[in-house]
């Protein structure tokens, strides 16, 4: 017999005894009924206590009841605890999941059936320029105002992605955001965003590059084919033929230089940076490029330039010798090509306070206006287009110099005053430089 039934019996018996003590059978019956009523009230109170606790559902605040109620409390407590644990586990899983989506480089926005933002990660908010907390519950069409996006939502054809402008570093420089909606569940939508600014920039650069190369090759090709046609159609005097052939060879040479510079650039871009490699004597590099420059000035300048070493640090440079030579001779040949004949060109190595060193070429040429300086190392960027062409320039020289410097952990610096001259420097870090003891 359960404790609860025993309690009922006891109370009924107590009531009956109390009635019987009053010497009349109806009182005995009434006493028993009263006992049962008292039991029912107490029992009801305990049931209410249990129900109240279950309604709150906190396992740790279980009422202390005895008997059958106690047993019920214990079983409910275990059940609630189990549910609490399950809920905790799924909360933790949800948090892990959301943290993973937060860390994603792609933006994720969850939209409800009416197009309001239910949840968004920080990346999406940055891509589209809204606040992931404050703007929850807002209609996404109010948050992303680009006409392309409104049209995309209205058409409700989400089989392709679209691009919209995002809030870039400056209003004049918006970022390019690619965005696609994926419907799921009951009319809900998952919106994924991706920053494609760099991709677009690379694509624009690729297109510009192809256009530039085509243009650079087309000019000498047109000249060449013009001469070929002339020579085919008109009988020429020996002297004219010689002159035409010299001009044709000049154009062919121009294309060859361009192709060779392009190959050098693509080799520099596509290969790993040179290791410590060999240690090359700075003097050896310097005298090589000085000799080249003296040859060039004799050939193209009237009168030739004064070319001399103005500073001399005895050092060894580590890296790829051919690359270093190509970068240094590009700077020397620019100085010769852009400085009017008879000008002064000074070059040399100097140590720098950071333990590194600088190869410098200083000229008394036309100088370069400040607004051109940041763009000088861009491929095909020219300040003086006609002078560059006249002297066989490809517009790739300084791009090669920059790549070589960067591959050796260094950088290119330019100082220039229009009308007075320029100084181009390749700065190499301490790790690439060793002092040479002079014997
Ligand atoms: P290029 O083959 O045309 O010389 P570079 O990349 O070597 O191409 O140089 C880019 C541009 O920088 C040149 O077209 C020229 O206008 C300018 N430049 C380079 N070196 C000098 C210099 N020493 N003095 C004046 N302008 C220079």
CSV table of C-alpha atoms and ligand atoms in Angstrom, one decimal:
chain,number,residue,atom,x,y,z
A,1,UNK,CA,0.0,0.0,0.0
A,2,UNK,CA,1.4,3.4,-0.9
A,3,UNK,CA,2.1,6.0,1.7
A,4,UNK,CA,-0.5,8.3,0.2
A,5,UNK,CA,-3.3,5.7,0.6
A,6,UNK,CA,-2.1,5.1,4.2
A,7,UNK,CA,-2.3,8.8,4.9
A,8,UNK,CA,-5.9,8.9,3.5
A,9,UNK,CA,-6.9,5.9,5.6
A,10,UNK,CA,-5.3,7.4,8.7
A,11,UNK,CA,-7.1,10.7,8.3
A,12,UNK,CA,-10.5,9.0,7.5
A,13,UNK,CA,-10.0,6.7,10.6
A,14,UNK,CA,-9.1,9.7,12.8
A,15,UNK,CA,-12.2,11.5,11.6
A,16,UNK,CA,-14.4,8.5,12.2
A,17,UNK,CA,-13.0,8.0,15.7
A,18,UNK,CA,-13.6,11.6,16.5
A,19,UNK,CA,-17.2,11.2,15.2
A,20,UNK,CA,-17.7,8.0,17.1
A,21,UNK,CA,-16.5,9.7,20.3
A,22,UNK,CA,-19.5,11.9,19.9
A,23,UNK,CA,-21.7,8.8,20.3
A,24,UNK,CA,-23.7,8.9,17.1
A,25,UNK,CA,-23.2,7.0,13.8
A,26,UNK,CA,-23.9,10.1,11.6
A,27,UNK,CA,-21.0,11.9,13.3
A,28,UNK,CA,-18.8,8.9,12.7
A,29,UNK,CA,-19.6,9.1,9.0
A,30,UNK,CA,-19.1,12.9,9.0
A,31,UNK,CA,-15.8,12.6,10.9
A,32,UNK,CA,-14.6,10.1,8.2
A,33,UNK,CA,-15.7,12.5,5.5
A,34,UNK,CA,-13.9,15.4,7.2
A,35,UNK,CA,-10.7,13.3,7.5
A,36,UNK,CA,-11.0,12.5,3.7
A,37,UNK,CA,-11.5,16.3,3.0
A,38,UNK,CA,-8.5,17.3,5.0
A,39,UNK,CA,-6.4,14.7,3.2
A,40,UNK,CA,-7.7,15.9,-0.2
A,41,UNK,CA,-6.8,19.5,0.7
A,42,UNK,CA,-3.3,18.6,1.7
A,43,UNK,CA,-2.9,16.4,-1.3
A,44,UNK,CA,-4.2,19.1,-3.6
A,45,UNK,CA,-1.7,21.6,-2.1
A,46,UNK,CA,1.2,19.2,-2.8
A,47,UNK,CA,-0.1,18.6,-6.3
A,48,UNK,CA,-0.2,22.4,-6.9
A,49,UNK,CA,3.3,22.8,-5.5
A,50,UNK,CA,4.5,20.1,-7.9
A,51,UNK,CA,2.6,21.7,-10.8
A,52,UNK,CA,4.0,25.1,-10.0
A,53,UNK,CA,7.5,23.8,-10.0
A,54,UNK,CA,7.0,21.8,-13.3
A,55,UNK,CA,5.7,25.0,-14.9
A,56,UNK,CA,8.9,26.8,-13.9
A,57,UNK,CA,11.0,23.8,-15.0
A,58,UNK,CA,14.1,24.4,-12.9
A,59,UNK,CA,15.6,21.1,-11.8
A,60,UNK,CA,17.6,22.8,-9.0
A,61,UNK,CA,14.5,24.2,-7.2
A,62,UNK,CA,12.6,21.0,-6.7
A,63,UNK,CA,10.0,21.1,-3.8
A,64,UNK,CA,10.8,18.7,-1.0
A,65,UNK,CA,7.8,16.3,-0.9
A,66,UNK,CA,7.6,12.9,0.6
A,67,UNK,CA,5.9,9.7,-0.5
A,68,UNK,CA,4.4,9.3,-3.9
A,69,UNK,CA,4.7,13.0,-4.5
A,70,UNK,CA,8.3,12.9,-3.5
A,71,UNK,CA,8.9,10.1,-6.0
A,72,UNK,CA,7.0,12.0,-8.7
A,73,UNK,CA,9.2,15.1,-7.9
A,74,UNK,CA,12.4,13.0,-8.2
A,75,UNK,CA,11.3,11.5,-11.5
A,76,UNK,CA,10.3,14.9,-12.9
A,77,UNK,CA,13.6,16.4,-11.6
A,78,UNK,CA,15.6,13.8,-13.5
A,79,UNK,CA,13.6,14.4,-16.6
A,80,UNK,CA,13.9,18.2,-16.4
A,81,UNK,CA,17.7,17.8,-15.8
A,82,UNK,CA,18.0,15.6,-18.9
A,83,UNK,CA,16.1,18.2,-20.9
A,84,UNK,CA,18.2,21.0,-19.5
A,85,UNK,CA,21.4,19.2,-20.5
A,86,UNK,CA,20.0,18.6,-24.0
A,87,UNK,CA,19.1,22.2,-24.3
A,88,UNK,CA,22.5,23.3,-23.1
A,89,UNK,CA,24.2,20.9,-25.6
A,90,UNK,CA,22.1,22.2,-28.5
A,91,UNK,CA,22.7,25.9,-27.3
A,92,UNK,CA,26.5,25.2,-27.3
A,93,UNK,CA,26.2,23.5,-30.7
A,94,UNK,CA,24.3,26.5,-32.1
A,95,UNK,CA,26.8,28.9,-30.7
A,96,UNK,CA,29.7,26.9,-32.2
A,97,UNK,CA,27.8,26.9,-35.5
A,98,UNK,CA,27.2,30.7,-35.4
A,99,UNK,CA,30.8,31.3,-34.4
A,100,UNK,CA,31.9,29.3,-37.4
A,101,UNK,CA,29.7,31.4,-39.7
A,102,UNK,CA,30.9,34.5,-38.0
A,103,UNK,CA,34.5,33.5,-38.8
A,104,UNK,CA,33.6,32.9,-42.5
A,105,UNK,CA,35.2,35.2,-45.0
A,106,UNK,CA,31.9,35.2,-46.8
A,107,UNK,CA,28.9,37.2,-45.6
A,108,UNK,CA,25.8,35.3,-44.4
A,109,UNK,CA,22.3,36.8,-43.9
A,110,UNK,CA,19.2,34.9,-42.9
A,111,UNK,CA,16.0,36.4,-44.1
A,112,UNK,CA,12.5,35.5,-42.9
A,113,UNK,CA,9.5,34.9,-45.2
A,114,UNK,CA,8.8,38.7,-45.4
A,115,UNK,CA,12.4,39.6,-46.2
A,116,UNK,CA,13.4,40.9,-42.8
A,117,UNK,CA,16.9,40.3,-41.5
A,118,UNK,CA,16.8,37.5,-38.8
A,119,UNK,CA,20.5,37.1,-38.4
A,120,UNK,CA,23.6,38.3,-40.1
A,121,UNK,CA,27.3,37.7,-39.6
A,122,UNK,CA,29.7,40.7,-39.2
A,123,UNK,CA,31.2,40.1,-42.6
A,124,UNK,CA,27.8,40.5,-44.4
A,125,UNK,CA,27.2,43.6,-42.3
A,126,UNK,CA,30.5,45.1,-43.3
A,127,UNK,CA,29.9,44.1,-47.0
A,128,UNK,CA,26.5,45.7,-47.1
A,129,UNK,CA,27.0,48.5,-44.6
A,130,UNK,CA,24.5,47.7,-41.9
A,131,UNK,CA,24.7,47.0,-38.1
A,132,UNK,CA,24.3,43.2,-37.4
A,133,UNK,CA,22.7,44.0,-34.0
A,134,UNK,CA,20.7,47.2,-34.5
A,135,UNK,CA,19.4,46.4,-37.9
A,136,UNK,CA,18.0,42.9,-37.0
A,137,UNK,CA,14.3,42.8,-38.0
A,138,UNK,CA,14.8,45.5,-40.7
A,139,UNK,CA,13.7,44.8,-44.3
A,140,UNK,CA,16.7,43.9,-46.3
A,141,UNK,CA,15.5,46.0,-49.2
A,142,UNK,CA,15.7,49.1,-46.9
A,143,UNK,CA,19.2,48.2,-45.9
A,144,UNK,CA,20.6,47.5,-49.4
A,145,UNK,CA,19.5,50.4,-51.6
A,146,UNK,CA,21.3,49.4,-54.8
A,147,UNK,CA,18.8,49.5,-57.7
A,148,UNK,CA,20.3,46.2,-59.0
A,149,UNK,CA,19.4,44.5,-55.7
A,150,UNK,CA,15.9,45.9,-55.6
A,151,UNK,CA,15.4,44.6,-59.2
A,152,UNK,CA,16.8,41.2,-58.1
A,153,UNK,CA,14.4,41.0,-55.2
A,154,UNK,CA,11.4,42.0,-57.3
A,155,UNK,CA,12.2,39.6,-60.1
A,156,UNK,CA,12.6,36.8,-57.5
A,157,UNK,CA,14.9,34.8,-59.9
A,158,UNK,CA,17.8,33.9,-57.7
A,159,UNK,CA,19.5,31.5,-60.0
A,160,UNK,CA,22.4,33.9,-60.6
A,161,UNK,CA,24.5,36.3,-58.5
A,162,UNK,CA,24.6,40.0,-58.8
A,163,UNK,CA,27.1,42.7,-57.9
A,164,UNK,CA,26.5,45.8,-55.8
A,165,UNK,CA,28.6,48.6,-54.5
A,166,UNK,CA,29.6,48.1,-50.8
A,167,UNK,CA,30.9,50.8,-48.5
A,168,UNK,CA,34.5,51.0,-49.6
A,169,UNK,CA,37.4,52.8,-47.8
A,170,UNK,CA,36.1,56.1,-49.4
A,171,UNK,CA,32.8,57.0,-51.0
A,172,UNK,CA,34.6,57.5,-54.2
A,173,UNK,CA,36.1,54.0,-54.0
A,174,UNK,CA,33.2,51.6,-53.2
A,175,UNK,CA,34.0,47.9,-52.8
A,176,UNK,CA,32.5,45.5,-55.2
A,177,UNK,CA,30.2,42.9,-53.4
A,178,UNK,CA,28.9,39.8,-55.2
A,179,UNK,CA,25.6,38.6,-53.7
A,180,UNK,CA,23.3,35.7,-54.2
A,181,UNK,CA,20.1,34.6,-52.5
A,182,UNK,CA,19.3,30.9,-51.9
A,183,UNK,CA,15.7,30.2,-50.9
A,184,UNK,CA,15.2,27.5,-48.2
A,185,UNK,CA,12.6,26.2,-45.7
A,186,UNK,CA,9.2,27.9,-45.7
A,187,UNK,CA,9.8,31.0,-47.9
A,188,UNK,CA,13.0,31.8,-46.0
A,189,UNK,CA,16.1,33.0,-47.7
A,190,UNK,CA,19.8,32.6,-47.2
A,191,UNK,CA,21.8,35.5,-48.7
A,192,UNK,CA,25.5,35.0,-49.3
A,193,UNK,CA,27.9,37.9,-50.0
A,194,UNK,CA,31.5,38.0,-51.2
A,195,UNK,CA,34.0,40.9,-51.5
A,196,UNK,CA,35.2,40.7,-55.2
A,197,UNK,CA,36.9,44.1,-55.2
A,198,UNK,CA,40.4,42.6,-55.5
A,199,UNK,CA,39.2,40.1,-58.1
A,200,UNK,CA,37.7,42.9,-60.2
A,201,UNK,CA,40.8,45.0,-59.8
A,202,UNK,CA,43.0,42.0,-60.9
A,203,UNK,CA,40.7,41.5,-63.9
A,204,UNK,CA,40.9,45.2,-64.8
A,205,UNK,CA,44.7,45.1,-64.5
A,206,UNK,CA,44.8,42.0,-66.7
A,207,UNK,CA,42.7,43.6,-69.3
A,208,UNK,CA,44.7,46.9,-69.2
A,209,UNK,CA,47.9,44.8,-69.4
A,210,UNK,CA,46.8,42.9,-72.5
A,211,UNK,CA,45.6,46.2,-74.1
A,212,UNK,CA,49.0,47.8,-73.3
A,213,UNK,CA,51.0,44.9,-74.6
A,214,UNK,CA,48.9,44.8,-77.8
A,215,UNK,CA,49.4,48.5,-78.3
A,216,UNK,CA,53.1,48.4,-77.7
A,217,UNK,CA,53.5,45.5,-80.2
A,218,UNK,CA,51.1,46.9,-82.8
A,219,UNK,CA,53.1,50.2,-83.3
A,220,UNK,CA,56.4,48.6,-84.4
A,221,UNK,CA,54.5,45.9,-86.3
A,222,UNK,CA,52.6,48.5,-88.3
A,223,UNK,CA,55.8,50.4,-89.1
A,224,UNK,CA,57.6,47.1,-90.1
A,225,UNK,CA,54.8,45.9,-92.3
A,226,UNK,CA,54.6,49.3,-93.9
A,227,UNK,CA,58.2,49.1,-94.9
A,228,UNK,CA,57.8,45.5,-96.1
A,229,UNK,CA,55.0,46.6,-98.4
A,230,UNK,CA,56.9,49.6,-99.7
A,231,UNK,CA,59.9,47.4,-100.4
A,232,UNK,CA,57.8,44.9,-102.1
A,233,UNK,CA,56.0,47.4,-104.4
A,234,UNK,CA,58.6,50.0,-105.2
A,235,UNK,CA,62.1,49.3,-106.6
A,236,UNK,CA,64.5,51.2,-104.2
A,237,UNK,CA,67.9,52.6,-104.6
A,238,UNK,CA,70.6,50.8,-102.6
A,239,UNK,CA,70.9,53.8,-100.1
A,240,UNK,CA,67.1,53.9,-99.5
A,241,UNK,CA,67.0,50.2,-99.0
A,242,UNK,CA,69.8,50.4,-96.4
A,243,UNK,CA,68.0,53.2,-94.6
A,244,UNK,CA,64.7,51.2,-94.6
A,245,UNK,CA,66.4,48.1,-93.4
A,246,UNK,CA,68.0,50.0,-90.6
A,247,UNK,CA,64.6,51.4,-89.5
A,248,UNK,CA,63.0,47.9,-89.8
A,249,UNK,CA,65.8,46.4,-87.6
A,250,UNK,CA,65.2,49.2,-85.1
A,251,UNK,CA,61.5,48.3,-84.8
A,252,UNK,CA,62.3,44.6,-84.6
A,253,UNK,CA,64.8,45.4,-81.9
A,254,UNK,CA,62.1,47.3,-80.0
A,255,UNK,CA,59.7,44.3,-80.1
A,256,UNK,CA,62.5,42.1,-79.0
A,257,UNK,CA,63.3,44.3,-76.0
A,258,UNK,CA,59.6,44.4,-75.1
A,259,UNK,CA,59.2,40.6,-75.2
A,260,UNK,CA,62.4,40.2,-73.2
A,261,UNK,CA,61.2,42.7,-70.5
A,262,UNK,CA,57.9,40.9,-70.4
A,263,UNK,CA,59.5,37.5,-70.0
A,264,UNK,CA,61.8,39.0,-67.2
A,265,UNK,CA,58.7,40.4,-65.4
A,266,UNK,CA,56.8,37.1,-65.7
A,267,UNK,CA,59.8,35.2,-64.4
A,268,UNK,CA,60.1,37.5,-61.5
A,269,UNK,CA,56.4,37.3,-60.7
A,270,UNK,CA,56.2,33.5,-61.1
A,271,UNK,CA,59.2,32.3,-59.2
A,272,UNK,CA,59.9,32.1,-55.5
A,273,UNK,CA,62.0,34.9,-54.0
A,274,UNK,CA,65.7,34.2,-54.2
A,275,UNK,CA,67.3,32.7,-51.0
A,276,UNK,CA,70.5,34.0,-49.5
A,277,UNK,CA,72.2,32.6,-52.6
A,278,UNK,CA,75.6,33.8,-53.5
A,279,UNK,CA,77.3,36.8,-51.9
A,280,UNK,CA,78.2,39.2,-54.7
A,281,UNK,CA,80.7,42.0,-54.4
A,282,UNK,CA,78.9,45.3,-54.6
A,283,UNK,CA,81.9,46.8,-56.5
A,284,UNK,CA,81.7,44.1,-59.1
A,285,UNK,CA,78.0,44.8,-59.7
A,286,UNK,CA,78.7,48.6,-59.8
A,287,UNK,CA,81.5,48.4,-62.3
A,288,UNK,CA,79.5,46.2,-64.5
A,289,UNK,CA,76.6,48.6,-64.8
A,290,UNK,CA,78.9,51.6,-65.0
A,291,UNK,CA,80.6,50.1,-68.0
A,292,UNK,CA,77.3,49.4,-69.7
A,293,UNK,CA,76.1,53.0,-69.0
A,294,UNK,CA,79.3,54.4,-70.4
A,295,UNK,CA,78.8,52.3,-73.6
A,296,UNK,CA,75.2,53.6,-73.8
A,297,UNK,CA,76.1,57.2,-73.4
A,298,UNK,CA,78.7,57.0,-76.1
A,299,UNK,CA,76.1,55.5,-78.4
A,300,UNK,CA,73.2,57.9,-77.8
A,301,UNK,CA,74.3,61.1,-76.1
A,302,UNK,CA,76.0,64.1,-77.7
A,303,UNK,CA,78.0,65.0,-75.9
A,304,UNK,CA,78.2,61.9,-73.6
A,305,UNK,CA,77.4,62.2,-69.9
A,306,UNK,CA,79.9,62.4,-67.1
A,307,UNK,CA,79.4,59.1,-65.2
A,308,UNK,CA,81.1,58.6,-61.9
A,309,UNK,CA,81.0,56.8,-58.6
A,310,UNK,CA,80.3,59.4,-55.9
A,311,UNK,CA,80.0,57.2,-52.8
A,312,UNK,CA,81.6,53.8,-52.1
A,313,UNK,CA,80.8,51.4,-49.4
A,314,UNK,CA,82.7,48.1,-49.4
A,315,UNK,CA,80.0,45.5,-49.1
A,316,UNK,CA,78.7,42.1,-50.3
A,317,UNK,CA,75.1,41.6,-51.4
A,318,UNK,CA,73.3,38.4,-51.2
A,319,UNK,CA,70.6,37.3,-53.7
A,320,UNK,CA,70.3,36.6,-57.4
A,321,UNK,CA,73.2,38.2,-59.2
A,322,UNK,CA,71.4,38.4,-62.6
A,323,UNK,CA,68.3,40.0,-61.0
A,324,UNK,CA,70.4,42.6,-59.1
A,325,UNK,CA,72.3,43.5,-62.2
A,326,UNK,CA,69.2,43.8,-64.3
A,327,UNK,CA,67.6,46.2,-61.7
A,328,UNK,CA,70.8,48.3,-61.3
A,329,UNK,CA,71.3,48.6,-65.0
A,330,UNK,CA,67.7,49.6,-65.6
A,331,UNK,CA,68.3,52.6,-63.2
A,332,UNK,CA,71.5,53.5,-64.9
A,333,UNK,CA,70.1,53.3,-68.4
A,334,UNK,CA,67.1,55.4,-67.4
A,335,UNK,CA,69.5,58.1,-66.1
A,336,UNK,CA,71.4,58.0,-69.4
A,337,UNK,CA,68.3,58.0,-71.5
A,338,UNK,CA,66.4,60.8,-69.7
A,339,UNK,CA,69.3,63.1,-68.9
A,340,UNK,CA,70.3,65.5,-71.7
A,341,UNK,CA,73.8,64.8,-73.2
A,342,UNK,CA,76.6,66.3,-71.2
A,343,UNK,CA,74.8,66.0,-67.9
A,344,UNK,CA,76.2,64.3,-64.7
A,345,UNK,CA,75.3,60.9,-63.5
A,346,UNK,CA,76.6,59.7,-60.1
A,347,UNK,CA,76.1,56.2,-58.7
A,348,UNK,CA,77.3,54.1,-55.8
A,349,UNK,CA,76.6,52.1,-52.8
A,350,UNK,CA,76.0,53.6,-49.4
A,351,UNK,CA,75.4,52.0,-46.0
A,352,UNK,CA,72.1,52.8,-44.2
A,353,UNK,CA,71.6,53.3,-40.4
A,354,UNK,CA,69.4,50.1,-40.3
A,355,UNK,CA,72.4,47.9,-41.3
A,356,UNK,CA,71.3,47.6,-44.9
A,357,UNK,CA,72.5,49.4,-47.9
A,358,UNK,CA,71.4,51.5,-50.8
A,359,UNK,CA,72.4,51.4,-54.5
A,360,UNK,CA,71.7,54.9,-55.8
A,361,UNK,CA,71.8,56.6,-59.2
A,362,UNK,CA,71.6,60.4,-59.2
A,363,UNK,CA,71.2,62.4,-62.4
A,364,UNK,CA,70.9,66.1,-63.5
A,365,UNK,CA,68.1,65.3,-65.9
A,366,UNK,CA,64.6,66.9,-66.2
A,367,UNK,CA,63.3,65.5,-62.9
A,368,UNK,CA,59.8,64.1,-62.3
A,369,UNK,CA,56.8,66.0,-60.9
A,370,UNK,CA,55.6,64.7,-57.5
A,371,UNK,CA,52.2,63.5,-58.8
A,372,UNK,CA,54.0,60.9,-61.0
A,373,UNK,CA,56.2,59.5,-58.3
A,374,UNK,CA,53.8,57.0,-56.7
A,375,UNK,CA,52.9,55.5,-60.2
A,376,UNK,CA,56.4,55.3,-61.7
A,377,UNK,CA,56.8,51.5,-61.0
A,378,UNK,CA,53.4,50.6,-62.6
A,379,UNK,CA,53.8,48.6,-65.8
A,380,UNK,CA,53.8,50.8,-68.9
A,381,UNK,CA,53.5,54.0,-66.8
A,382,UNK,CA,55.5,56.7,-68.5
A,383,UNK,CA,56.0,60.4,-67.7
A,384,UNK,CA,57.7,61.3,-70.9
A,385,UNK,CA,56.2,59.0,-73.5
A,386,UNK,CA,58.0,60.3,-76.5
A,387,UNK,CA,61.4,60.3,-74.8
A,388,UNK,CA,60.8,56.8,-73.6
A,389,UNK,CA,59.9,55.6,-77.2
A,390,UNK,CA,62.8,57.5,-78.8
A,391,UNK,CA,65.3,55.9,-76.6
A,392,UNK,CA,63.9,52.4,-76.9
A,393,UNK,CA,62.0,52.3,-73.5
A,394,UNK,CA,59.4,49.7,-72.9
A,395,UNK,CA,57.7,51.3,-69.8
A,396,UNK,CA,58.6,48.1,-67.9
A,397,UNK,CA,62.0,49.0,-66.5
A,398,UNK,CA,61.0,50.4,-63.1
A,399,UNK,CA,58.4,47.6,-62.7
A,400,UNK,CA,61.3,45.1,-63.0
A,401,UNK,CA,63.4,47.2,-60.6
A,402,UNK,CA,60.5,47.2,-58.0
A,403,UNK,CA,60.0,43.4,-58.3
A,404,UNK,CA,63.7,42.7,-57.9
A,405,UNK,CA,63.9,45.0,-54.9
A,406,UNK,CA,60.9,43.4,-53.2
A,407,UNK,CA,62.1,39.9,-53.9
A,408,UNK,CA,65.2,40.8,-52.0
A,409,UNK,CA,63.3,42.2,-49.1
A,410,UNK,CA,63.9,45.8,-50.2
A,411,UNK,CA,62.2,48.6,-51.9
A,412,UNK,CA,62.6,51.3,-54.5
A,413,UNK,CA,62.7,55.0,-53.5
A,414,UNK,CA,62.7,58.0,-55.7
A,415,UNK,CA,63.6,61.6,-54.9
A,416,UNK,CA,63.2,64.2,-57.7
A,417,UNK,CA,63.0,67.9,-58.2
A,418,UNK,CA,61.6,69.0,-61.6
A,419,UNK,CA,64.2,70.8,-63.5
A,420,UNK,CA,67.1,69.7,-61.3
A,421,UNK,CA,67.3,65.9,-61.5
A,422,UNK,CA,66.3,62.6,-59.9
A,423,UNK,CA,67.8,60.1,-57.5
A,424,UNK,CA,66.6,56.5,-57.8
A,425,UNK,CA,67.5,54.1,-54.9
A,426,UNK,CA,67.3,50.4,-54.3
A,427,UNK,CA,67.3,49.9,-50.5
A,428,UNK,CA,68.3,46.4,-49.4
A,429,UNK,CA,67.8,45.2,-45.8
A,430,UNK,CA,70.5,44.2,-43.3
A,431,UNK,CA,69.9,40.5,-43.9
A,432,UNK,CA,71.1,40.9,-47.5
A,433,UNK,CA,74.2,43.0,-46.8
A,434,UNK,CA,77.6,42.1,-45.3
A,435,UNK,CA,80.5,44.6,-44.9
A,436,UNK,CA,83.5,43.5,-46.9
A,437,UNK,CA,86.9,43.9,-45.2
A,438,UNK,CA,89.1,45.9,-47.5
A,439,UNK,CA,92.3,44.1,-48.2
B,1,LIG,P1,60.8,53.3,-69.8
B,1,LIG,O1,61.2,52.1,-70.4
B,1,LIG,O2,59.8,54.1,-70.4
B,1,LIG,O3,62.0,54.2,-69.4
B,1,LIG,P2,60.6,52.9,-66.9
B,1,LIG,O4,59.7,52.0,-66.2
B,1,LIG,O5,62.1,52.6,-66.8
B,1,LIG,O6,60.1,52.9,-68.4
B,1,LIG,O7,60.4,54.3,-66.4
B,1,LIG,C1,59.1,54.8,-66.3
B,1,LIG,C2,59.0,56.3,-66.6
B,1,LIG,O8,59.7,57.0,-65.5
B,1,LIG,C3,59.8,56.7,-67.8
B,1,LIG,O9,58.9,56.6,-69.0
B,1,LIG,C4,60.2,58.1,-67.6
B,1,LIG,O10,59.1,59.0,-68.0
B,1,LIG,C5,60.3,58.2,-66.1
B,1,LIG,N1,61.7,58.1,-65.6
B,1,LIG,C6,62.4,57.0,-65.3
B,1,LIG,N2,63.7,57.3,-64.9
B,1,LIG,C7,63.8,58.6,-65.1
B,1,LIG,C8,64.9,59.6,-64.9
B,1,LIG,N3,66.1,59.2,-64.4
B,1,LIG,N4,64.6,60.9,-65.1
B,1,LIG,C9,63.4,61.3,-65.5
B,1,LIG,N5,62.4,60.5,-65.7
B,1,LIG,C10,62.6,59.2,-65.5
